[in-house]
Amino acid sequence: MTTIYLNGRFLPLEEASIPVMDRGFLFGDGVYEVIPVYSRRPFRLHEHLDRLQASLDGIRLANPHTAQEWESLIVRSVELAEGEDQGIYLQVTRGPGPRDHAFPNTVQPTVFILPLRITPPARELVDSGVAAISAADNRWLRCDIKSTSLLPNVLLRQLSVDAGCAETLLLRDGFLSEGSASNVFVVANGLLLAPPKSNLMLPGITYDVVLELAREHGIAHAVRPIDEAELRAAGEVWITSSTREVLAVTTLDGRPIGDGRPGPVFRRMYAAYQDYKHSVMRGKALP
Ligand code: PDD
C-alpha cells in the first residue's frame, strides 16, 4: 500500500482525490520537486527545499510550509514508504478556484507528497551508456522554475522514446541548454564543460553535486555556454538527474559520441558520485 500526504493528512493513495477545479489540474499552475532517498536519508534535502522556495517565488505562490515542516513531512513520508532507496515527489499547486487565468482572491494551496520507487540506474546501463537524440528547445523562457506545466518536456521526452532513446538533448539558438528531464555535461579535449545556470535550464541539484565533485577530485572543468558543434564533436556527453544520477550518453542522433563507450572522465565522476553517496548514507558526509 502506498501512503501519500495530501493537505494535512497521510492516507492511502487509492483514497486520495483533489477537486476538479484545482488549478494544478486546470492550468498546470504549480511547482514540484523530486528528492532521491538513499538508505532512508533524503539526499540534499535543504538544496531541494531551497529550489522549491525559488520555484514558488517564481510563480508568486506563498510557501505553505516552513523548512522544518517540510522536513518532518518528508521524513514521515519516507518512514511510511517501502524500500531503503526511494524518492519523494512533492507538489504544490495554487489550489482550487473558479476557471479564470487570474489568481483566485483567496488561495488555498494543494500540497501533495508521493513516495516514488526510484532505483539508481542498473550497472549494465552505467557500463553501456545510453542513446540520445537532439531537438530544438521550444519551451518557455522560465525553465529555471520546476513547474508542473511539463507539456513541452513531455513532448520532447516522447521524441526520444519514439526513437528508442533514453533522453532528448535540447538546443536553443545553437547552444545546449539541458535534457528534457536532465542536465547535460560535455567533455571536450579532456575538459568537463557545463552550461551556466540561467533562465533556460533547471538548476539541477545533481548538476551542483557533479561540479562540487569535479572541484574536489581535481577534474578540470569550466562552466560556459556549449554550442552545437562542441556537443557533436565531444569526447563524452553525460546526463544528470535525481533519478538517473550520472549517466553517459554514447550515441547522439545515431552517431557515436567519442568511441561510443562511456569515457574515462565519466568513469571517474561515476565512482566519485557513488563514493560520495555512500558516505552520505553512512552519515560520514553531510547529505
Ligand atoms: N527532473 N532539467 C530538467 C528539465 C529536469 O526535469 C530535471 C530533473 C533536471 C535535473 O535536476 P535534478 O538533478 O535536481 O534532479 C534538469 C526530475 C527528476 C523529474 O522531473 O522527474
Short mmCIF file of N, CA and C and ligand atoms in Angstrom, two decimals, residues 32-34 48 51 139 143 146 150 153 178-183 201-207 240-243, ligand 1:
data_model
loop_
_atom_site.label_atom_id
_atom_site.label_comp_id
_atom_site.label_asym_id
_atom_site.label_seq_id
_atom_site.Cartn_x
_atom_site.Cartn_y
_atom_site.Cartn_z
N TYR A 32 7.02 21.60 -8.34
CA TYR A 32 7.26 20.30 -7.73
C TYR A 32 8.75 20.09 -7.48
N GLU A 33 9.04 19.02 -6.76
CA GLU A 33 10.42 18.57 -6.51
C GLU A 33 10.46 17.06 -6.56
N VAL A 34 11.59 16.51 -6.93
CA VAL A 34 11.84 15.07 -6.82
C VAL A 34 13.14 14.93 -6.01
N HIS A 48 17.05 20.96 -2.14
CA HIS A 48 15.75 20.76 -2.81
C HIS A 48 14.71 21.73 -2.26
N ARG A 51 15.35 25.14 -3.61
CA ARG A 51 14.90 25.27 -5.01
C ARG A 51 13.37 25.34 -5.05
N ARG A 139 10.71 25.27 -25.33
CA ARG A 139 9.99 25.55 -24.09
C ARG A 139 9.96 27.06 -23.81
N CYS A 143 12.66 28.19 -17.68
CA CYS A 143 12.95 26.77 -17.42
C CYS A 143 13.64 26.56 -16.08
N LYS A 146 10.77 24.92 -11.51
CA LYS A 146 10.42 23.50 -11.63
C LYS A 146 8.89 23.40 -11.60
N LEU A 150 4.41 20.68 -17.62
CA LEU A 150 5.55 19.98 -18.26
C LEU A 150 5.26 19.55 -19.69
N ASN A 153 8.16 19.50 -22.10
CA ASN A 153 9.13 18.46 -21.70
C ASN A 153 8.58 17.07 -22.02
N GLU A 178 19.76 21.81 -21.88
CA GLU A 178 19.71 20.68 -20.94
C GLU A 178 19.01 19.54 -21.65
N GLY A 179 18.59 18.50 -20.90
CA GLY A 179 17.80 17.43 -21.48
C GLY A 179 16.33 17.66 -21.15
N SER A 180 15.44 16.82 -21.69
CA SER A 180 14.00 17.01 -21.42
C SER A 180 13.70 16.79 -19.95
N ALA A 181 14.51 15.98 -19.25
CA ALA A 181 14.32 15.77 -17.81
C ALA A 181 15.67 15.57 -17.11
N SER A 182 16.69 16.27 -17.58
CA SER A 182 18.03 16.10 -17.01
C SER A 182 18.89 17.31 -17.38
N ASN A 183 20.00 17.47 -16.68
CA ASN A 183 21.02 18.43 -17.11
C ASN A 183 22.05 17.68 -17.94
N MET A 201 17.51 26.82 -18.18
CA MET A 201 17.64 25.44 -17.68
C MET A 201 17.26 25.35 -16.21
N LEU A 202 16.93 24.13 -15.80
CA LEU A 202 16.66 23.91 -14.39
C LEU A 202 18.00 23.84 -13.65
N PRO A 203 18.12 24.58 -12.53
CA PRO A 203 19.37 24.47 -11.75
C PRO A 203 19.38 23.13 -11.00
N GLY A 204 19.95 22.13 -11.62
CA GLY A 204 19.86 20.76 -11.10
C GLY A 204 20.64 20.59 -9.81
N ILE A 205 20.07 19.83 -8.90
CA ILE A 205 20.77 19.52 -7.65
C ILE A 205 21.93 18.56 -7.96
N THR A 206 21.68 17.60 -8.85
CA THR A 206 22.74 16.66 -9.23
C THR A 206 23.86 17.40 -9.98
N TYR A 207 23.47 18.36 -10.81
CA TYR A 207 24.43 19.21 -11.53
C TYR A 207 25.40 19.85 -10.51
N THR A 240 22.53 14.18 -16.14
CA THR A 240 22.45 14.04 -14.68
C THR A 240 21.03 14.37 -14.22
N SER A 241 20.55 13.63 -13.24
CA SER A 241 19.28 13.98 -12.59
C SER A 241 19.16 13.19 -11.30
N SER A 242 18.20 13.58 -10.49
CA SER A 242 17.98 12.91 -9.21
C SER A 242 17.60 11.45 -9.40
N THR A 243 16.93 11.13 -10.50
CA THR A 243 16.51 9.75 -10.73
C THR A 243 17.57 8.93 -11.46
N1 PDD B 1 13.73 16.11 -13.29
N2 PDD B 1 16.35 19.50 -16.01
C1 PDD B 1 15.08 19.10 -16.09
C2 PDD B 1 14.21 19.67 -17.15
C3 PDD B 1 14.57 18.15 -15.17
O1 PDD B 1 13.29 17.76 -15.25
C4 PDD B 1 15.45 17.60 -14.19
C5 PDD B 1 15.01 16.58 -13.19
C6 PDD B 1 16.78 18.05 -14.16
C7 PDD B 1 17.77 17.54 -13.13
O2 PDD B 1 17.55 18.13 -11.86
P1 PDD B 1 17.93 17.35 -10.52
O3 PDD B 1 19.36 16.96 -10.63
O4 PDD B 1 17.69 18.35 -9.46
O5 PDD B 1 17.02 16.15 -10.43
C8 PDD B 1 17.20 19.00 -15.07
C9 PDD B 1 13.11 15.27 -12.30
C10 PDD B 1 13.94 14.14 -11.83
C11 PDD B 1 11.74 14.87 -12.79
O6 PDD B 1 11.07 15.74 -13.34
O7 PDD B 1 11.32 13.74 -12.59
#
